[in-house]
Amino acid sequence: IEQGKFAAILGGSGSGKTTMMRLITGQLRPSSGKVLVNGEDLAQFSAQKMQAHRRNMGVLFQHGALFTDLSVEENIMFPMRELTKLPPEVMRDLAVLKLNAVGLHGVEKLMPSELSGGMARRVALARTIALDPQLMLFDEPVTGLDPISLGVIAHLIHRVTKALRSTSVMVTHDVDSIFDILDRFLIVDNQKIAFEGNIEEISNLKNNPLEELFKMRQKD
């Protein structure tokens, strides 16, 4: 995936999508082959180099995965505490800036239980961009949201990734909601990448898994 591009990983349950994400984050090491980031093999990274890799990476988990016992502010500050030595007052200021970036104001002291589903997902996005990562991973980021919140989150993801010029990878089943922000598609089947290409290439694919979506868009 080229730097600054946005790719979606598509595939059925058990096809290997989540495994690919775990390989990219370094949670799993490949039993064969290589995982290359900026031309370097993650399997050869030292602990220090792996930490630097993760410092430069943001992950938006399915359903947000906020820490329920931490406030909004503390959730966003969590990666800063773990991966930097910034003073607390700087981390608090950055947390406010990241909340502003996702359109939330004055919610720093709220707890996750006090947030709507859409707000919680925006807070999770603010935490994802806390350290201005150059690699962003999204695991089903719009699952469970109502249509309005879904559109808002998709728009915000597009805006912040372009602002940061991040390389982004998304695992999703809801392609329609994020179709217009994608540059590439990767279709995983039977633990292999069965197809990789852009919108034009996938539209010409035989047995296209997105065929119905293309038909609907052509009608519109």
Coordinates of N, CA and C in Angstrom, one line a residue:
I1 N 0.9 -1.2 0.0 CA 0.0 0.0 0.0 C 0.9 1.2 0.0
E2 N 0.7 2.1 -1.0 CA 1.6 3.3 -1.1 C 1.3 4.3 0.1
Q3 N 2.4 5.0 0.4 CA 2.3 6.0 1.4 C 1.2 7.0 1.1
G4 N 0.3 7.3 2.1 CA -0.7 8.2 2.0 C -2.0 7.7 1.4
K5 N -2.0 6.4 1.0 CA -3.2 5.8 0.4 C -4.1 5.1 1.4
F6 N -5.3 4.9 1.1 CA -6.3 4.3 2.0 C -6.8 3.0 1.3
A7 N -6.5 1.9 2.0 CA -6.9 0.6 1.5 C -7.9 -0.1 2.4
A8 N -8.8 -0.9 1.8 CA -9.7 -1.7 2.5 C -9.4 -3.2 2.3
I9 N -9.4 -3.9 3.5 CA -9.3 -5.4 3.4 C -10.7 -6.0 3.5
L10 N -11.0 -6.8 2.5 CA -12.4 -7.4 2.4 C -12.2 -8.9 2.4
G11 N -13.2 -9.6 2.9 CA -13.1 -11.1 2.9 C -14.1 -11.6 3.9
G12 N -14.4 -12.9 3.7 CA -15.3 -13.6 4.6 C -14.7 -13.9 6.0
S13 N -15.6 -14.3 6.9 CA -15.1 -14.7 8.2 C -14.1 -15.8 8.1
G14 N -13.0 -15.7 8.8 CA -12.0 -16.7 8.9 C -11.0 -16.6 7.7
S15 N -11.1 -15.6 6.8 CA -10.3 -15.5 5.6 C -8.9 -15.0 5.9
G16 N -8.7 -14.4 7.1 CA -7.4 -13.9 7.4 C -7.2 -12.4 7.6
K17 N -8.3 -11.7 7.6 CA -8.3 -10.2 7.7 C -7.7 -9.7 9.0
T18 N -8.2 -10.3 10.1 CA -7.7 -9.9 11.4 C -6.3 -10.3 11.6
T19 N -5.9 -11.5 11.1 CA -4.5 -11.9 11.2 C -3.6 -11.0 10.5
M20 N -4.0 -10.4 9.3 CA -3.2 -9.5 8.6 C -3.0 -8.2 9.5
M21 N -4.0 -7.8 10.1 CA -3.9 -6.6 11.0 C -2.9 -6.9 12.1
R22 N -3.0 -8.1 12.7 CA -2.1 -8.4 13.8 C -0.7 -8.5 13.4
L23 N -0.5 -8.9 12.1 CA 0.9 -9.0 11.6 C 1.5 -7.6 11.4
I24 N 0.6 -6.7 11.0 CA 1.1 -5.3 10.7 C 1.4 -4.6 12.1
T25 N 0.7 -4.9 13.1 CA 1.0 -4.3 14.4 C 2.1 -5.0 15.2
G26 N 2.5 -6.1 14.7 CA 3.6 -6.9 15.3 C 3.1 -7.7 16.5
Q27 N 1.8 -7.9 16.6 CA 1.3 -8.8 17.6 C 1.6 -10.3 17.3
L28 N 1.6 -10.5 16.0 CA 2.0 -11.9 15.5 C 3.2 -11.7 14.6
R29 N 4.1 -12.8 14.7 CA 5.2 -12.8 13.8 C 4.9 -13.9 12.7
P30 N 5.3 -13.6 11.4 CA 4.9 -14.6 10.4 C 5.7 -15.9 10.5
S31 N 5.0 -17.0 10.2 CA 5.7 -18.3 10.2 C 6.5 -18.5 8.9
S32 N 6.1 -17.7 7.9 CA 6.9 -17.7 6.7 C 6.6 -16.4 6.0
G33 N 7.4 -16.0 5.0 CA 7.2 -14.7 4.3 C 7.7 -13.6 5.1
K34 N 7.3 -12.4 4.7 CA 7.8 -11.1 5.3 C 6.6 -10.1 5.4
V35 N 6.7 -9.3 6.5 CA 5.8 -8.2 6.6 C 6.7 -6.9 6.5
L36 N 6.5 -6.2 5.4 CA 7.4 -5.1 5.1 C 6.7 -3.8 5.4
V37 N 7.4 -2.9 6.2 CA 6.9 -1.6 6.5 C 8.1 -0.6 6.2
N38 N 7.9 0.3 5.2 CA 9.0 1.1 4.7 C 10.2 0.3 4.3
G39 N 9.9 -0.9 3.7 CA 11.0 -1.7 3.2 C 11.7 -2.6 4.2
E40 N 11.2 -2.5 5.5 CA 11.9 -3.2 6.5 C 11.0 -4.3 7.0
D41 N 11.6 -5.5 7.4 CA 10.8 -6.7 7.8 C 10.5 -6.6 9.3
L42 N 9.2 -6.5 9.7 CA 8.9 -6.4 11.1 C 9.4 -7.6 11.9
A43 N 9.5 -8.7 11.3 CA 10.0 -9.9 12.1 C 11.4 -9.7 12.6
Q44 N 12.2 -8.8 12.0 CA 13.6 -8.6 12.4 C 13.7 -7.4 13.3
F45 N 12.6 -6.8 13.7 CA 12.7 -5.6 14.6 C 13.1 -6.0 16.0
S46 N 14.0 -5.3 16.6 CA 14.3 -5.4 18.0 C 13.1 -4.8 18.8
A47 N 13.0 -5.1 20.1 CA 12.0 -4.5 20.9 C 11.9 -3.0 20.8
Q48 N 13.1 -2.4 20.8 CA 13.1 -0.9 20.7 C 12.6 -0.4 19.4
K49 N 12.9 -1.1 18.3 CA 12.4 -0.7 17.0 C 10.9 -1.0 16.8
M50 N 10.5 -2.1 17.4 CA 9.0 -2.4 17.4 C 8.2 -1.3 18.1
Q51 N 8.8 -0.8 19.3 CA 8.1 0.2 20.0 C 8.0 1.5 19.2
A52 N 9.1 1.8 18.4 CA 9.1 3.0 17.6 C 8.1 2.8 16.4
H53 N 8.0 1.6 15.9 CA 6.9 1.3 14.9 C 5.5 1.6 15.4
R54 N 5.3 1.1 16.6 CA 4.0 1.3 17.2 C 3.7 2.7 17.6
R55 N 4.8 3.4 18.0 CA 4.7 4.8 18.3 C 4.2 5.6 17.0
N56 N 4.4 5.1 15.9 CA 4.1 5.8 14.6 C 2.8 5.2 14.0
M57 N 2.0 4.5 14.8 CA 0.9 3.8 14.3 C -0.3 4.1 15.2
G58 N -1.5 4.3 14.6 CA -2.7 4.4 15.4 C -3.7 3.4 15.0
V59 N -4.5 2.8 16.0 CA -5.4 1.8 15.7 C -6.8 2.2 16.3
L60 N -7.8 2.1 15.4 CA -9.2 2.3 15.8 C -9.9 1.0 15.9
F61 N -10.2 0.5 17.1 CA -10.7 -0.8 17.3 C -12.2 -0.8 17.0
Q62 N -12.7 -2.0 16.7 CA -14.2 -2.2 16.6 C -14.9 -1.8 17.8
H63 N -16.0 -1.0 17.7 CA -16.8 -0.5 18.8 C -16.0 0.6 19.6
G64 N -14.8 1.0 19.2 CA -14.1 2.0 19.9 C -13.1 1.5 20.9
A65 N -13.6 0.5 21.7 CA -12.7 -0.1 22.8 C -12.1 1.0 23.7
L66 N -13.0 1.9 24.2 CA -12.5 2.9 25.2 C -12.4 2.2 26.5
F67 N -11.4 2.7 27.3 CA -11.3 2.2 28.7 C -12.4 2.7 29.5
T68 N -13.3 1.9 30.1 CA -14.5 2.3 30.7 C -14.3 3.1 32.0
D69 N -13.1 2.8 32.7 CA -12.8 3.4 34.0 C -12.0 4.7 33.8
L70 N -11.7 5.1 32.6 CA -11.0 6.3 32.4 C -11.9 7.3 31.7
S71 N -11.7 8.6 32.0 CA -12.4 9.7 31.4 C -12.1 9.8 29.9
V72 N -12.8 10.6 29.2 CA -12.5 10.9 27.8 C -11.1 11.4 27.6
E73 N -10.7 12.4 28.5 CA -9.4 13.0 28.4 C -8.3 11.9 28.7
E74 N -8.5 11.1 29.7 CA -7.5 10.1 30.1 C -7.4 9.0 29.0
N75 N -8.5 8.7 28.3 CA -8.4 7.7 27.2 C -7.5 8.2 26.1
I76 N -7.7 9.5 25.8 CA -6.9 10.1 24.7 C -5.4 10.2 25.1
M77 N -5.2 10.5 26.4 CA -3.8 10.7 26.9 C -3.1 9.3 27.1
F78 N -3.9 8.2 27.0 CA -3.2 6.9 27.3 C -2.0 6.6 26.4
P79 N -2.2 6.7 25.1 CA -1.0 6.4 24.3 C 0.2 7.4 24.5
M80 N -0.2 8.6 24.9 CA 0.9 9.6 25.2 C 1.7 9.2 26.4
R81 N 0.9 8.7 27.4 CA 1.6 8.3 28.7 C 2.5 7.0 28.4
E82 N 2.0 6.1 27.6 CA 2.7 4.9 27.3 C 3.9 5.1 26.4
L83 N 3.8 6.0 25.5 CA 4.9 6.1 24.4 C 5.7 7.4 24.4
T84 N 5.4 8.3 25.3 CA 6.1 9.6 25.3 C 6.5 10.0 26.7
K85 N 7.2 11.0 26.8 CA 7.6 11.6 28.2 C 7.1 13.0 28.3
L86 N 6.0 13.3 27.6 CA 5.4 14.6 27.6 C 4.9 15.0 29.0
P87 N 5.0 16.3 29.4 CA 4.5 16.7 30.7 C 2.9 16.6 30.7
P88 N 2.3 16.3 31.8 CA 0.9 16.1 31.9 C 0.1 17.3 31.3
E89 N 0.5 18.5 31.5 CA -0.3 19.7 31.0 C -0.2 19.7 29.5
V90 N 0.9 19.3 28.9 CA 1.0 19.2 27.4 C 0.0 18.1 26.9
M91 N 0.0 17.0 27.6 CA -0.9 15.9 27.2 C -2.3 16.3 27.2
R92 N -2.7 17.0 28.3 CA -4.1 17.5 28.4 C -4.4 18.5 27.2
D93 N -3.5 19.4 26.9 CA -3.7 20.3 25.8 C -3.9 19.6 24.5
L94 N -3.1 18.6 24.3 CA -3.1 17.8 23.1 C -4.5 17.0 23.0
A95 N -4.9 16.5 24.1 CA -6.2 15.8 24.2 C -7.3 16.7 23.7
V96 N -7.3 17.9 24.2 CA -8.4 18.9 23.8 C -8.3 19.2 22.3
L97 N -7.0 19.3 21.7 CA -6.9 19.6 20.3 C -7.4 18.4 19.5
K98 N -7.1 17.2 19.9 CA -7.6 16.0 19.2 C -9.1 15.9 19.2
L99 N -9.7 16.3 20.3 CA -11.2 16.3 20.4 C -11.7 17.3 19.5
N100 N -11.1 18.5 19.4 CA -11.6 19.5 18.5 C -11.5 19.0 17.0
A101 N -10.5 18.2 16.8 CA -10.3 17.7 15.4 C -11.4 16.8 14.9
V102 N -12.0 16.1 15.9 CA -13.1 15.2 15.6 C -14.5 15.8 15.9
G103 N -14.5 17.1 16.2 CA -15.8 17.9 16.4 C -16.4 17.7 17.7
L104 N -15.6 17.4 18.7 CA -16.1 17.3 20.1 C -15.5 18.4 21.0
H105 N -16.4 19.1 21.8 CA -15.9 20.2 22.6 C -16.5 20.0 24.0
G106 N -15.7 20.2 25.0 CA -16.2 20.2 26.4 C -16.6 18.9 26.9
V107 N -16.0 17.8 26.4 CA -16.4 16.5 26.9 C -15.2 15.8 27.6
E108 N -14.2 16.5 27.8 CA -13.0 15.9 28.4 C -13.2 15.1 29.7
K109 N -14.0 15.6 30.5 CA -14.2 15.0 31.8 C -15.3 13.9 31.9
L110 N -16.0 13.7 30.8 CA -17.1 12.7 30.7 C -16.5 11.3 30.7
M111 N -17.3 10.4 31.2 CA -16.9 9.0 31.2 C -17.5 8.3 29.9
P112 N -16.9 7.2 29.4 CA -17.5 6.6 28.3 C -18.9 6.2 28.4
S113 N -19.4 5.9 29.6 CA -20.8 5.5 29.8 C -21.7 6.7 29.5
E114 N -21.2 7.9 29.5 CA -22.0 9.1 29.3 C -22.1 9.5 27.9
L115 N -21.4 8.8 27.0 CA -21.4 9.1 25.6 C -22.3 8.3 24.7
S116 N -22.8 8.9 23.7 CA -23.6 8.1 22.7 C -22.6 7.3 21.9
G117 N -23.2 6.4 21.1 CA -22.3 5.5 20.3 C -21.5 6.3 19.3
G118 N -22.0 7.3 18.6 CA -21.3 8.1 17.7 C -20.2 8.9 18.4
M119 N -20.5 9.5 19.6 CA -19.5 10.2 20.3 C -18.4 9.4 20.8
A120 N -18.7 8.2 21.2 CA -17.7 7.2 21.7 C -16.7 6.9 20.6
R121 N -17.3 6.7 19.4 CA -16.4 6.3 18.2 C -15.5 7.5 17.8
R122 N -16.1 8.8 18.0 CA -15.2 9.9 17.7 C -14.1 10.1 18.7
V123 N -14.4 9.8 20.0 CA -13.4 9.8 21.0 C -12.3 8.8 20.7
A124 N -12.7 7.6 20.3 CA -11.8 6.6 19.9 C -10.9 7.0 18.7
L125 N -11.5 7.8 17.8 CA -10.7 8.3 16.7 C -9.7 9.3 17.2
A126 N -10.2 10.2 18.1 CA -9.2 11.2 18.7 C -8.1 10.5 19.4
R127 N -8.3 9.4 20.0 CA -7.2 8.6 20.7 C -6.3 8.0 19.6
T128 N -6.9 7.5 18.5 CA -6.1 6.9 17.4 C -5.1 7.9 16.8
I129 N -5.5 9.2 16.7 CA -4.6 10.2 16.1 C -3.9 11.0 17.2
A130 N -3.8 10.5 18.4 CA -3.2 11.3 19.5 C -1.8 11.6 19.2
L131 N -1.0 10.7 18.5 CA 0.4 10.9 18.3 C 0.7 11.2 16.8
D132 N -0.3 11.7 16.1 CA -0.2 12.0 14.7 C 0.5 10.8 13.9
P133 N -0.1 9.6 13.9 CA 0.5 8.5 13.3 C 0.6 8.5 11.8
Q134 N 1.6 7.9 11.2 CA 1.7 7.9 9.8 C 1.2 6.6 9.2
L135 N 0.8 5.7 10.1 CA 0.2 4.4 9.7 C -1.1 4.3 10.6
M136 N -2.3 4.1 10.0 CA -3.5 4.0 10.7 C -4.2 2.8 10.3
L137 N -4.7 2.0 11.3 CA -5.4 0.8 11.1 C -6.8 0.9 11.7
F138 N -7.8 0.5 10.9 CA -9.2 0.6 11.3 C -9.9 -0.7 11.3
D139 N -10.4 -1.2 12.4 CA -11.0 -2.5 12.5 C -12.5 -2.3 12.6
E140 N -13.2 -2.5 11.5 CA -14.7 -2.3 11.4 C -15.1 -1.0 12.2
P141 N -14.6 0.1 11.7 CA -14.8 1.4 12.5 C -16.3 1.9 12.5
V142 N -17.1 1.4 11.6 CA -18.5 2.0 11.6 C -19.6 0.9 12.0
T143 N -19.1 -0.2 12.5 CA -20.0 -1.3 12.9 C -20.9 -0.8 14.1
G144 N -22.2 -1.0 13.9 CA -23.2 -0.8 15.0 C -23.6 0.7 15.1
L145 N -23.2 1.5 14.2 CA -23.6 2.9 14.2 C -24.9 3.1 13.4
D146 N -25.7 4.1 13.8 CA -26.9 4.5 13.0 C -26.4 5.2 11.8
P147 N -27.2 5.3 10.7 CA -26.8 5.8 9.4 C -26.2 7.2 9.5
I148 N -26.7 8.1 10.4 CA -26.1 9.5 10.5 C -24.8 9.4 11.1
S149 N -24.6 8.8 12.2 CA -23.3 8.7 12.9 C -22.3 8.0 12.0
L150 N -22.8 7.0 11.2 CA -21.9 6.2 10.3 C -21.3 7.2 9.3
G151 N -22.1 8.0 8.7 CA -21.6 9.0 7.7 C -20.7 10.0 8.3
V152 N -21.0 10.4 9.6 CA -20.1 11.4 10.2 C -18.7 10.8 10.5
I153 N -18.7 9.5 11.0 CA -17.4 8.9 11.3 C -16.6 8.7 10.0
A154 N -17.3 8.2 8.9 CA -16.6 8.0 7.7 C -16.0 9.3 7.2
H155 N -16.7 10.4 7.3 CA -16.2 11.7 6.8 C -15.0 12.1 7.7
L156 N -15.1 11.9 9.0 CA -14.0 12.3 9.9 C -12.8 11.5 9.6
I157 N -12.9 10.2 9.4 CA -11.8 9.3 9.1 C -11.1 9.8 7.9
H158 N -11.9 10.1 6.9 CA -11.3 10.6 5.6 C -10.5 11.9 5.8
R159 N -11.1 12.8 6.6 CA -10.6 14.2 6.8 C -9.3 14.1 7.6
V160 N -9.3 13.3 8.7 CA -8.0 13.3 9.5 C -6.9 12.5 8.9
T161 N -7.2 11.4 8.1 CA -6.2 10.7 7.5 C -5.5 11.5 6.4
K162 N -6.3 12.3 5.7 CA -5.8 13.2 4.6 C -5.0 14.3 5.3
A163 N -5.5 14.9 6.4 CA -4.7 15.9 7.1 C -3.4 15.5 7.6
L164 N -3.3 14.2 8.1 CA -2.1 13.7 8.6 C -1.2 13.0 7.5
R165 N -1.8 12.9 6.3 CA -1.2 12.2 5.2 C -0.8 10.8 5.6
S166 N -1.7 10.1 6.3 CA -1.4 8.8 6.8 C -1.7 7.7 5.8
T167 N -0.9 6.7 5.9 CA -1.2 5.4 5.1 C -2.3 4.7 6.0
S168 N -3.4 4.3 5.4 CA -4.5 3.8 6.2 C -5.0 2.4 5.6
V169 N -5.3 1.5 6.6 CA -5.7 0.2 6.2 C -7.0 -0.1 7.1
M170 N -8.1 -0.5 6.4 CA -9.4 -0.7 7.1 C -9.9 -2.1 6.8
V171 N -10.3 -2.8 7.8 CA -11.0 -4.0 7.7 C -12.5 -3.7 7.9
T172 N -13.3 -4.0 6.9 CA -14.7 -3.6 7.0 C -15.6 -4.5 6.2
H173 N -16.9 -4.6 6.6 CA -17.9 -5.3 5.8 C -18.8 -4.2 5.2
D174 N -18.8 -3.0 5.8 CA -19.7 -2.0 5.3 C -19.0 -1.1 4.3
V175 N -18.8 -1.6 3.1 CA -18.0 -0.9 2.1 C -18.8 0.3 1.6
D176 N -20.1 0.2 1.5 CA -20.9 1.3 0.9 C -20.6 2.7 1.6
S177 N -20.5 2.6 3.0 CA -20.4 3.8 3.7 C -19.0 4.5 3.6
I178 N -18.0 3.7 3.2 CA -16.6 4.3 3.1 C -16.1 4.1 1.7
F179 N -16.9 3.8 0.7 CA -16.5 3.5 -0.7 C -15.7 4.7 -1.2
D180 N -16.2 5.9 -1.1 CA -15.7 7.0 -1.7 C -14.3 7.5 -1.2
I181 N -13.9 7.0 0.0 CA -12.7 7.4 0.6 C -11.6 6.4 0.3
L182 N -11.9 5.3 -0.3 CA -10.9 4.3 -0.5 C -10.1 4.5 -1.8
D183 N -8.8 4.1 -1.8 CA -7.9 4.2 -3.0 C -7.7 2.8 -3.5
R184 N -7.7 1.8 -2.6 CA -7.4 0.4 -3.0 C -8.2 -0.6 -2.3
F185 N -8.4 -1.8 -2.9 CA -9.2 -2.9 -2.3 C -8.3 -4.1 -2.3
L186 N -8.3 -4.8 -1.1 CA -7.6 -6.1 -1.0 C -8.6 -7.1 -0.6
I187 N -8.8 -8.1 -1.4 CA -9.8 -9.2 -1.1 C -9.0 -10.4 -0.7
V188 N -9.3 -10.8 0.6 CA -8.6 -12.0 1.2 C -9.5 -13.2 1.1
D189 N -9.0 -14.3 0.5 CA -9.8 -15.5 0.4 C -8.9 -16.7 0.7
N190 N -9.4 -17.6 1.6 CA -8.6 -18.8 2.0 C -7.2 -18.4 2.4
Q191 N -7.1 -17.4 3.2 CA -5.8 -16.9 3.8 C -4.8 -16.5 2.8
K192 N -5.3 -16.0 1.6 CA -4.4 -15.5 0.6 C -5.0 -14.2 0.0
I193 N -4.2 -13.3 -0.5 CA -4.7 -12.1 -1.1 C -5.2 -12.5 -2.6
A194 N -6.5 -12.6 -2.8 CA -7.0 -13.0 -4.1 C -7.1 -11.9 -5.1
F195 N -7.1 -10.7 -4.6 CA -7.2 -9.5 -5.5 C -6.7 -8.3 -4.8
E196 N -6.0 -7.5 -5.6 CA -5.6 -6.2 -5.1 C -5.7 -5.2 -6.2
G197 N -6.4 -4.1 -6.0 CA -6.4 -3.1 -7.1 C -7.2 -1.9 -6.7
N198 N -7.4 -0.9 -7.6 CA -8.1 0.3 -7.3 C -9.6 0.1 -7.7
I199 N -10.4 1.2 -7.6 CA -11.8 1.1 -7.9 C -12.1 0.7 -9.3
E200 N -11.3 1.2 -10.3 CA -11.6 0.8 -11.7 C -11.3 -0.6 -11.9
E201 N -10.2 -1.1 -11.3 CA -9.8 -2.5 -11.5 C -10.8 -3.5 -10.9
I202 N -11.3 -3.2 -9.7 CA -12.2 -4.1 -9.1 C -13.6 -4.0 -9.8
S203 N -13.9 -2.9 -10.4 CA -15.2 -2.8 -11.1 C -15.2 -3.7 -12.3
N204 N -14.0 -4.1 -12.9 CA -13.9 -4.9 -14.1 C -13.7 -6.4 -13.7
L205 N -13.7 -6.7 -12.4 CA -13.4 -8.0 -11.9 C -14.5 -9.0 -12.1
K206 N -14.3 -10.2 -12.7 CA -15.3 -11.2 -12.8 C -15.6 -11.7 -11.4
N207 N -16.9 -12.1 -11.2 CA -17.4 -12.5 -9.8 C -17.0 -11.4 -8.8
N208 N -17.3 -10.2 -9.2 CA -16.9 -9.1 -8.3 C -17.8 -9.1 -7.0
P209 N -17.1 -9.2 -5.8 CA -17.9 -9.2 -4.6 C -18.6 -7.9 -4.3
L210 N -18.3 -6.8 -5.0 CA -19.0 -5.5 -4.9 C -19.9 -5.2 -6.0
E211 N -20.3 -6.3 -6.8 CA -21.0 -6.1 -8.0 C -22.4 -5.4 -7.7
E212 N -23.1 -5.8 -6.7 CA -24.4 -5.2 -6.4 C -24.2 -3.7 -6.0
L213 N -23.1 -3.4 -5.3 CA -22.9 -2.0 -4.9 C -22.6 -1.1 -6.1
F214 N -21.9 -1.7 -7.1 CA -21.6 -0.9 -8.3 C -22.9 -0.7 -9.1
K215 N -23.8 -1.7 -9.1 CA -25.0 -1.5 -9.8 C -25.9 -0.4 -9.2
M216 N -25.9 -0.4 -7.9 CA -26.7 0.6 -7.2 C -26.1 2.0 -7.5
R217 N -24.8 2.1 -7.5 CA -24.2 3.4 -7.8 C -24.4 3.9 -9.2
Q218 N -24.4 2.9 -10.1 CA -24.6 3.3 -11.5 C -26.0 3.8 -11.7
K219 N -27.0 3.3 -11.0 CA -28.4 3.7 -11.0 C -28.5 5.1 -10.5
D220 N -27.8 5.4 -9.4 CA -27.8 6.8 -8.8 C -27.2 7.8 -9.7

